[in-house]
Tab-separated table of N, CA, C and O in Angstrom:
chain	number	residue	atom	x	y	z
C	1248	MET	N	0.838	-1.173	0.000
C	1248	MET	CA	0.000	0.000	0.000
C	1248	MET	C	0.888	1.243	0.000
C	1248	MET	O	1.843	1.327	0.764
C	1249	LYS	N	0.545	2.199	-0.856
C	1249	LYS	CA	1.309	3.440	-0.959
C	1249	LYS	C	0.700	4.518	-0.082
C	1249	LYS	O	-0.518	4.661	-0.002
C	1250	LYS	N	1.563	5.266	0.584
C	1250	LYS	CA	1.123	6.361	1.443
C	1250	LYS	C	1.370	7.680	0.715
C	1250	LYS	O	2.499	7.952	0.287
C	1251	ILE	N	0.311	8.472	0.580
C	1251	ILE	CA	0.381	9.727	-0.147
C	1251	ILE	C	-0.050	10.865	0.774
C	1251	ILE	O	-1.144	10.844	1.327
C	1252	ILE	N	0.823	11.845	0.910
C	1252	ILE	CA	0.539	13.035	1.701
C	1252	ILE	C	-0.241	14.011	0.823
C	1252	ILE	O	0.135	14.241	-0.332
C	1253	VAL	N	-1.300	14.595	1.359
C	1253	VAL	CA	-2.039	15.657	0.676
C	1253	VAL	C	-1.980	16.874	1.586
C	1253	VAL	O	-2.455	16.834	2.718
C	1254	ALA	N	-1.358	17.957	1.089
C	1254	ALA	CA	-1.097	19.111	1.943
C	1254	ALA	C	-1.573	20.412	1.315
C	1254	ALA	O	-1.534	20.586	0.099
C	1255	CYS	N	-2.003	21.313	2.195
C	1255	CYS	CA	-2.326	22.683	1.788
C	1255	CYS	C	-1.764	23.620	2.855
C	1255	CYS	O	-1.106	23.170	3.790
C	1256	GLY	N	-2.031	24.889	2.724
C	1256	GLY	CA	-1.461	25.872	3.632
C	1256	GLY	C	-1.703	25.570	5.098
C	1256	GLY	O	-0.781	25.564	5.899
C	1257	ALA	N	-2.954	25.310	5.458
C	1257	ALA	CA	-3.289	25.053	6.861
C	1257	ALA	C	-3.608	23.590	7.132
C	1257	ALA	O	-3.773	23.191	8.277
C	1258	GLY	N	-3.704	22.781	6.105
C	1258	GLY	CA	-4.000	21.366	6.290
C	1258	GLY	C	-5.460	21.061	6.513
C	1258	GLY	O	-5.792	20.019	7.070
C	1259	VAL	N	-6.352	21.968	6.056
C	1259	VAL	CA	-7.769	21.755	6.323
C	1259	VAL	C	-8.615	21.820	5.048
C	1259	VAL	O	-9.048	20.793	4.543
C	1260	VAL	N	-8.837	22.995	4.507
C	1260	VAL	CA	-9.865	23.194	3.488
C	1260	VAL	C	-9.482	22.649	2.117
C	1260	VAL	O	-10.135	21.732	1.603
C	1261	THR	N	-8.450	23.198	1.495
C	1261	THR	CA	-8.154	22.765	0.125
C	1261	THR	C	-7.579	21.359	0.079
C	1261	THR	O	-7.797	20.640	-0.888
C	1262	SER	N	-6.899	20.942	1.125
C	1262	SER	CA	-6.415	19.559	1.131
C	1262	SER	C	-7.582	18.583	1.238
C	1262	SER	O	-7.545	17.494	0.658
C	1263	THR	N	-8.636	18.956	1.937
C	1263	THR	CA	-9.831	18.112	2.017
C	1263	THR	C	-10.481	17.984	0.647
C	1263	THR	O	-10.836	16.883	0.219
C	1264	ALA	N	-10.626	19.104	-0.052
C	1264	ALA	CA	-11.215	19.078	-1.394
C	1264	ALA	C	-10.352	18.251	-2.348
C	1264	ALA	O	-10.871	17.461	-3.141
C	1265	ALA	N	-9.038	18.411	-2.254
C	1265	ALA	CA	-8.126	17.652	-3.120
C	1265	ALA	C	-8.206	16.159	-2.805
C	1265	ALA	O	-8.219	15.327	-3.720
C	1266	MET	N	-8.262	15.808	-1.532
C	1266	MET	CA	-8.370	14.395	-1.141
C	1266	MET	C	-9.669	13.781	-1.656
C	1266	MET	O	-9.666	12.650	-2.148
C	1267	ASN	N	-10.760	14.510	-1.551
C	1267	ASN	CA	-12.044	13.997	-2.028
C	1267	ASN	C	-12.008	13.730	-3.524
C	1267	ASN	O	-12.471	12.681	-3.993
C	1268	LYS	N	-11.450	14.662	-4.284
C	1268	LYS	CA	-11.350	14.491	-5.736
C	1268	LYS	C	-10.411	13.336	-6.069
C	1268	LYS	O	-10.694	12.523	-6.957
C	1269	LEU	N	-9.306	13.257	-5.382
C	1269	LEU	CA	-8.339	12.186	-5.603
C	1269	LEU	C	-8.975	10.822	-5.335
C	1269	LEU	O	-8.852	9.903	-6.152
C	1270	ASN	N	-9.669	10.691	-4.233
C	1270	ASN	CA	-10.356	9.436	-3.916
C	1270	ASN	C	-11.381	9.078	-4.987
C	1270	ASN	O	-11.468	7.921	-5.404
C	1271	GLU	N	-12.151	10.061	-5.406
C	1271	GLU	CA	-13.173	9.837	-6.433
C	1271	GLU	C	-12.547	9.326	-7.726
C	1271	GLU	O	-13.004	8.333	-8.300
C	1272	GLU	N	-11.501	9.983	-8.174
C	1272	GLU	CA	-10.843	9.619	-9.432
C	1272	GLU	C	-10.155	8.256	-9.338
C	1272	GLU	O	-10.215	7.457	-10.278
C	1273	LEU	N	-9.491	7.997	-8.221
C	1273	LEU	CA	-8.810	6.713	-8.068
C	1273	LEU	C	-9.809	5.565	-7.955
C	1273	LEU	O	-9.579	4.479	-8.494
C	1274	THR	N	-10.926	5.799	-7.282
C	1274	THR	CA	-11.985	4.786	-7.192
C	1274	THR	C	-12.531	4.476	-8.583
C	1274	THR	O	-12.751	3.311	-8.929
C	1275	ASP	N	-12.725	5.526	-9.391
C	1275	ASP	CA	-13.199	5.334	-10.766
C	1275	ASP	C	-12.228	4.499	-11.593
C	1275	ASP	O	-12.631	3.828	-12.542
C	1276	ARG	N	-10.966	4.531	-11.219
C	1276	ARG	CA	-9.949	3.751	-11.941
C	1276	ARG	C	-9.713	2.378	-11.315
C	1276	ARG	O	-8.811	1.654	-11.710
C	1277	GLY	N	-10.494	2.038	-10.311
C	1277	GLY	CA	-10.431	0.698	-9.738
C	1277	GLY	C	-9.515	0.521	-8.543
C	1277	GLY	O	-9.264	-0.601	-8.113
C	1278	PHE	N	-9.026	1.621	-7.988
C	1278	PHE	CA	-8.165	1.546	-6.804
C	1278	PHE	C	-9.003	1.704	-5.545
C	1278	PHE	O	-10.035	2.371	-5.552
C	1279	ASN	N	-8.543	1.107	-4.454
C	1279	ASN	CA	-9.273	1.163	-3.190
C	1279	ASN	C	-8.406	1.773	-2.101
C	1279	ASN	O	-7.298	1.283	-1.845
C	1280	GLU	N	-8.951	2.822	-1.457
C	1280	GLU	CA	-8.234	3.411	-0.332
C	1280	GLU	C	-8.224	2.400	0.810
C	1280	GLU	O	-9.217	1.735	1.082
C	1281	GLY	N	-7.091	2.257	1.447
C	1281	GLY	CA	-6.946	1.300	2.528
C	1281	GLY	C	-6.345	-0.014	2.070
C	1281	GLY	O	-5.790	-0.757	2.864
C	1282	THR	N	-6.471	-0.296	0.774
C	1282	THR	CA	-5.872	-1.502	0.201
C	1282	THR	C	-4.713	-1.137	-0.716
C	1282	THR	O	-3.612	-1.643	-0.565
C	1283	ASP	N	-4.989	-0.247	-1.666
C	1283	ASP	CA	-3.975	0.161	-2.645
C	1283	ASP	C	-3.187	1.390	-2.201
C	1283	ASP	O	-2.024	1.538	-2.540
C	1284	TYR	N	-3.850	2.262	-1.484
C	1284	TYR	CA	-3.205	3.518	-1.069
C	1284	TYR	C	-3.846	4.038	0.212
C	1284	TYR	O	-4.961	3.660	0.571
C	1285	LYS	N	-3.098	4.920	0.871
C	1285	LYS	CA	-3.579	5.612	2.063
C	1285	LYS	C	-3.260	7.085	1.894
C	1285	LYS	O	-2.134	7.446	1.543
C	1286	LEU	N	-4.249	7.944	2.127
C	1286	LEU	CA	-4.043	9.382	2.054
C	1286	LEU	C	-3.896	9.946	3.458
C	1286	LEU	O	-4.637	9.559	4.366
C	1287	VAL	N	-2.941	10.850	3.611
C	1287	VAL	CA	-2.698	11.498	4.892
C	1287	VAL	C	-2.763	13.002	4.661
C	1287	VAL	O	-2.024	13.544	3.844
C	1288	GLN	N	-3.658	13.654	5.371
C	1288	GLN	CA	-3.868	15.090	5.214
C	1288	GLN	C	-3.024	15.858	6.205
C	1288	GLN	O	-2.949	15.495	7.382
C	1289	THR	N	-2.403	16.951	5.733
C	1289	THR	CA	-1.556	17.752	6.610
C	1289	THR	C	-1.374	19.155	6.050
C	1289	THR	O	-1.852	19.474	4.963
C	1290	SER	N	-0.626	19.967	6.784
C	1290	SER	CA	-0.271	21.309	6.313
C	1290	SER	C	1.046	21.241	5.550
C	1290	SER	O	1.835	20.309	5.724
C	1291	ILE	N	1.282	22.231	4.745
C	1291	ILE	CA	2.497	22.283	3.929
C	1291	ILE	C	3.749	22.283	4.817
C	1291	ILE	O	4.781	21.743	4.446
C	1292	GLN	N	3.637	22.841	6.012
C	1292	GLN	CA	4.784	22.909	6.918
C	1292	GLN	C	5.203	21.537	7.427
C	1292	GLN	O	6.342	21.356	7.858
C	1293	GLN	N	4.324	20.555	7.381
C	1293	GLN	CA	4.617	19.227	7.909
C	1293	GLN	C	5.122	18.242	6.854
C	1293	GLN	O	5.503	17.119	7.191
C	1294	VAL	N	5.109	18.629	5.594
C	1294	VAL	CA	5.471	17.689	4.521
C	1294	VAL	C	6.867	17.121	4.721
C	1294	VAL	O	7.068	15.909	4.644
C	1295	GLN	N	7.842	17.966	4.975
C	1295	GLN	CA	9.211	17.481	5.107
C	1295	GLN	C	9.344	16.472	6.238
C	1295	GLN	O	9.998	15.435	6.078
C	1296	SER	N	8.710	16.723	7.371
C	1296	SER	CA	8.845	15.812	8.503
C	1296	SER	C	8.126	14.484	8.269
C	1296	SER	O	8.454	13.484	8.897
C	1297	MET	N	7.174	14.448	7.354
C	1297	MET	CA	6.416	13.226	7.071
C	1297	MET	C	6.925	12.480	5.839
C	1297	MET	O	6.528	11.348	5.594
C	1298	ALA	N	7.787	13.099	5.063
C	1298	ALA	CA	8.191	12.564	3.767
C	1298	ALA	C	8.898	11.212	3.844
C	1298	ALA	O	8.737	10.382	2.943
C	1299	ASP	N	9.653	10.981	4.895
C	1299	ASP	CA	10.380	9.712	5.006
C	1299	ASP	C	9.462	8.501	5.114
C	1299	ASP	O	9.871	7.381	4.826
C	1300	GLU	N	8.229	8.722	5.537
C	1300	GLU	CA	7.280	7.628	5.709
C	1300	GLU	C	6.225	7.586	4.607
C	1300	GLU	O	5.220	6.891	4.739
C	1301	ALA	N	6.441	8.343	3.516
C	1301	ALA	CA	5.453	8.427	2.441
C	1301	ALA	C	6.082	8.093	1.093
C	1301	ALA	O	7.307	8.097	0.943
C	1302	ASP	N	5.230	7.799	0.135
C	1302	ASP	CA	5.676	7.481	-1.222
C	1302	ASP	C	5.552	8.664	-2.166
C	1302	ASP	O	6.173	8.678	-3.227
C	1303	ALA	N	4.722	9.653	-1.814
C	1303	ALA	CA	4.536	10.846	-2.632
C	1303	ALA	C	3.821	11.898	-1.807
C	1303	ALA	O	3.227	11.602	-0.772
C	1304	ALA	N	3.881	13.142	-2.292
C	1304	ALA	CA	3.134	14.239	-1.684
C	1304	ALA	C	2.428	15.004	-2.788
C	1304	ALA	O	2.960	15.168	-3.883
C	1305	ILE	N	1.232	15.440	-2.481
C	1305	ILE	CA	0.457	16.291	-3.381
C	1305	ILE	C	0.169	17.563	-2.605
C	1305	ILE	O	-0.386	17.514	-1.505
C	1306	THR	N	0.559	18.701	-3.178
C	1306	THR	CA	0.367	19.967	-2.476
C	1306	THR	C	-0.497	20.901	-3.313
C	1306	THR	O	-0.379	20.934	-4.538
C	1307	THR	N	-1.366	21.649	-2.637
C	1307	THR	CA	-2.222	22.597	-3.340
C	1307	THR	C	-1.622	23.993	-3.341
C	1307	THR	O	-2.222	24.913	-3.871
C	1308	THR	N	-0.464	24.145	-2.738
C	1308	THR	CA	0.278	25.405	-2.762
C	1308	THR	C	1.689	25.119	-3.251
C	1308	THR	O	2.124	23.973	-3.305
C	1309	GLN	N	2.407	26.167	-3.592
C	1309	GLN	CA	3.784	26.021	-4.064
C	1309	GLN	C	4.636	25.355	-2.989
C	1309	GLN	O	4.580	25.742	-1.828
C	1310	TYR	N	5.401	24.347	-3.394
C	1310	TYR	CA	6.287	23.668	-2.451
C	1310	TYR	C	7.566	23.280	-3.160
C	1310	TYR	O	7.547	22.474	-4.087
C	1311	ASP	N	8.656	23.869	-2.725
C	1311	ASP	CA	9.971	23.549	-3.273
C	1311	ASP	C	10.875	23.136	-2.123
C	1311	ASP	O	11.133	23.932	-1.228
C	1312	ASN	N	11.320	21.890	-2.168
C	1312	ASN	CA	12.216	21.402	-1.129
C	1312	ASN	C	13.038	20.268	-1.727
C	1312	ASN	O	12.528	19.175	-1.960
C	1313	ASP	N	14.291	20.542	-1.976
C	1313	ASP	CA	15.173	19.543	-2.575
C	1313	ASP	C	15.625	18.475	-1.585
C	1313	ASP	O	16.257	17.505	-1.978
C	1314	GLU	N	15.327	18.647	-0.309
C	1314	GLU	CA	15.788	17.707	0.703
C	1314	GLU	C	14.943	16.444	0.787
C	1314	GLU	O	15.412	15.434	1.277
C	1315	ILE	N	13.693	16.484	0.330
C	1315	ILE	CA	12.871	15.281	0.415
C	1315	ILE	C	13.071	14.441	-0.841
C	1315	ILE	O	13.336	14.962	-1.916
C	1316	LYS	N	12.943	13.148	-0.685
C	1316	LYS	CA	13.282	12.203	-1.756
C	1316	LYS	C	12.062	11.596	-2.448
C	1316	LYS	O	12.204	10.689	-3.241
C	1317	ILE	N	10.859	12.073	-2.127
C	1317	ILE	CA	9.657	11.535	-2.752
C	1317	ILE	C	9.148	12.518	-3.809
C	1317	ILE	O	9.454	13.708	-3.749
C	1318	PRO	N	8.386	12.026	-4.780
C	1318	PRO	CA	7.790	12.942	-5.758
C	1318	PRO	C	6.814	13.899	-5.079
C	1318	PRO	O	6.054	13.489	-4.194
C	1319	VAL	N	6.840	15.159	-5.492
C	1319	VAL	CA	5.884	16.154	-5.016
C	1319	VAL	C	5.092	16.624	-6.225
C	1319	VAL	O	5.652	17.188	-7.164
C	1320	LEU	N	3.792	16.350	-6.214
C	1320	LEU	CA	2.927	16.669	-7.333
C	1320	LEU	C	2.118	17.928	-7.046
C	1320	LEU	O	1.718	18.170	-5.910
C	1321	ASN	N	1.851	18.691	-8.103
C	1321	ASN	CA	1.012	19.877	-7.998
C	1321	ASN	C	-0.440	19.431	-7.895
C	1321	ASN	O	-0.987	18.849	-8.833
C	1322	GLY	N	-1.090	19.718	-6.782
C	1322	GLY	CA	-2.466	19.304	-6.563
C	1322	GLY	C	-3.507	20.312	-6.987
C	1322	GLY	O	-4.708	20.062	-6.870
C	1323	LEU	N	-3.091	21.456	-7.522
C	1323	LEU	CA	-4.044	22.481	-7.931
C	1323	LEU	C	-5.068	21.967	-8.948
C	1323	LEU	O	-6.250	22.318	-8.849
C	1324	PRO	N	-4.683	21.116	-9.912
C	1324	PRO	CA	-5.685	20.587	-10.836
C	1324	PRO	C	-6.819	19.818	-10.153
C	1324	PRO	O	-7.935	19.753	-10.678
C	1325	LEU	N	-6.568	19.254	-8.988
C	1325	LEU	CA	-7.624	18.559	-8.255
C	1325	LEU	C	-8.690	19.531	-7.762
C	1325	LEU	O	-9.826	19.143	-7.500
C	1326	LEU	N	-8.329	20.796	-7.650
C	1326	LEU	CA	-9.268	21.828	-7.214
C	1326	LEU	C	-9.944	22.512	-8.395
C	1326	LEU	O	-11.129	22.837	-8.324
C	1327	THR	N	-9.202	22.721	-9.473
C	1327	THR	CA	-9.735	23.458	-10.618
C	1327	THR	C	-10.393	22.561	-11.658
C	1327	THR	O	-11.220	23.021	-12.432
C	1328	GLY	N	-9.982	21.294	-11.687
C	1328	GLY	CA	-10.491	20.379	-12.702
C	1328	GLY	C	-9.721	20.452	-14.004
C	1328	GLY	O	-9.933	19.639	-14.897
C	1329	ILE	N	-8.813	21.392	-14.131
C	1329	ILE	CA	-8.020	21.550	-15.350
C	1329	ILE	C	-6.711	20.796	-15.181
C	1329	ILE	O	-5.896	21.128	-14.329
C	1330	GLY	N	-6.529	19.739	-15.975
C	1330	GLY	CA	-5.319	18.930	-15.892
C	1330	GLY	C	-5.395	17.828	-14.857
C	1330	GLY	O	-4.374	17.224	-14.523
C	1331	VAL	N	-6.592	17.541	-14.359
C	1331	VAL	CA	-6.737	16.542	-13.303
C	1331	VAL	C	-6.311	15.153	-13.772
C	1331	VAL	O	-5.726	14.389	-13.005
C	1332	ASP	N	-6.574	14.815	-15.025
C	1332	ASP	CA	-6.190	13.488	-15.529
C	1332	ASP	C	-4.686	13.269	-15.471
C	1332	ASP	O	-4.232	12.164	-15.166
C	1333	ASP	N	-3.911	14.318	-15.724
C	1333	ASP	CA	-2.453	14.198	-15.660
C	1333	ASP	C	-1.994	13.881	-14.232
C	1333	ASP	O	-1.113	13.053	-14.029
C	1334	VAL	N	-2.607	14.546	-13.255
C	1334	VAL	CA	-2.251	14.295	-11.853
C	1334	VAL	C	-2.626	12.871	-11.468
C	1334	VAL	O	-1.828	12.145	-10.858
C	1335	ILE	N	-3.823	12.455	-11.841
C	1335	ILE	CA	-4.280	11.108	-11.499
C	1335	ILE	C	-3.411	10.062	-12.192
C	1335	ILE	O	-3.095	9.023	-11.596
C	1336	ASP	N	-3.000	10.325	-13.426
C	1336	ASP	CA	-2.088	9.405	-14.121
C	1336	ASP	C	-0.792	9.242	-13.332
C	1336	ASP	O	-0.273	8.123	-13.189
C	1337	GLN	N	-0.252	10.348	-12.820
C	1337	GLN	CA	0.989	10.291	-12.047
C	1337	GLN	C	0.793	9.513	-10.748
C	1337	GLN	O	1.645	8.710	-10.359
C	1338	VAL	N	-0.329	9.746	-10.081
C	1338	VAL	CA	-0.620	9.037	-8.828
C	1338	VAL	C	-0.804	7.547	-9.113
C	1338	VAL	O	-0.322	6.701	-8.364
C	1339	GLU	N	-1.461	7.230	-10.211
C	1339	GLU	CA	-1.654	5.829	-10.580
C	1339	GLU	C	-0.307	5.126	-10.778
C	1339	GLU	O	-0.115	4.006	-10.314
C	1340	GLU	N	0.621	5.792	-11.409
C	1340	GLU	CA	1.955	5.222	-11.609
C	1340	GLU	C	2.659	4.995	-10.267
C	1340	GLU	O	3.351	4.000	-10.086
C	1341	ILE	N	2.477	5.920	-9.338
C	1341	ILE	CA	3.087	5.767	-8.009
C	1341	ILE	C	2.477	4.569	-7.294
C	1341	ILE	O	3.186	3.766	-6.688
C	1342	ILE	N	1.163	4.438	-7.371
C	1342	ILE	CA	0.497	3.313	-6.706
C	1342	ILE	C	0.941	1.991	-7.313
C	1342	ILE	O	1.222	1.030	-6.596
C	1343	LYS	N	1.033	1.945	-8.625
C	1343	LYS	CA	1.445	0.706	-9.305
C	1343	LYS	C	2.932	0.422	-9.109
C	1343	LYS	O	3.350	-0.738	-9.170
C	1344	GLY	N	3.715	1.518	-8.910
C	1344	GLY	CA	5.159	1.467	-8.855
C	1344	GLY	C	5.731	0.458	-7.962
C	1344	GLY	O	6.791	-0.025	-7.988
């Protein structure tokens, strides 16, 4: 099972919306939360401290940190709907990886 961090500025509103969209899209593609992947919601400030225990991070705000070793995906398309398939394709590859 892959662990994916979903983060926004405060770890509440936009990360919740992004997680809901992510779950919806992954379910449509045949993946099951709890079996194939686990989502962990947090604030952008906590990403670095959680990265060692995760397979990827999705952020709804700008995040640049060369110190973490996991992929960091732009989660803004999960909120806008523009480019969402590209994000889901990347997450699918991580889950299958």
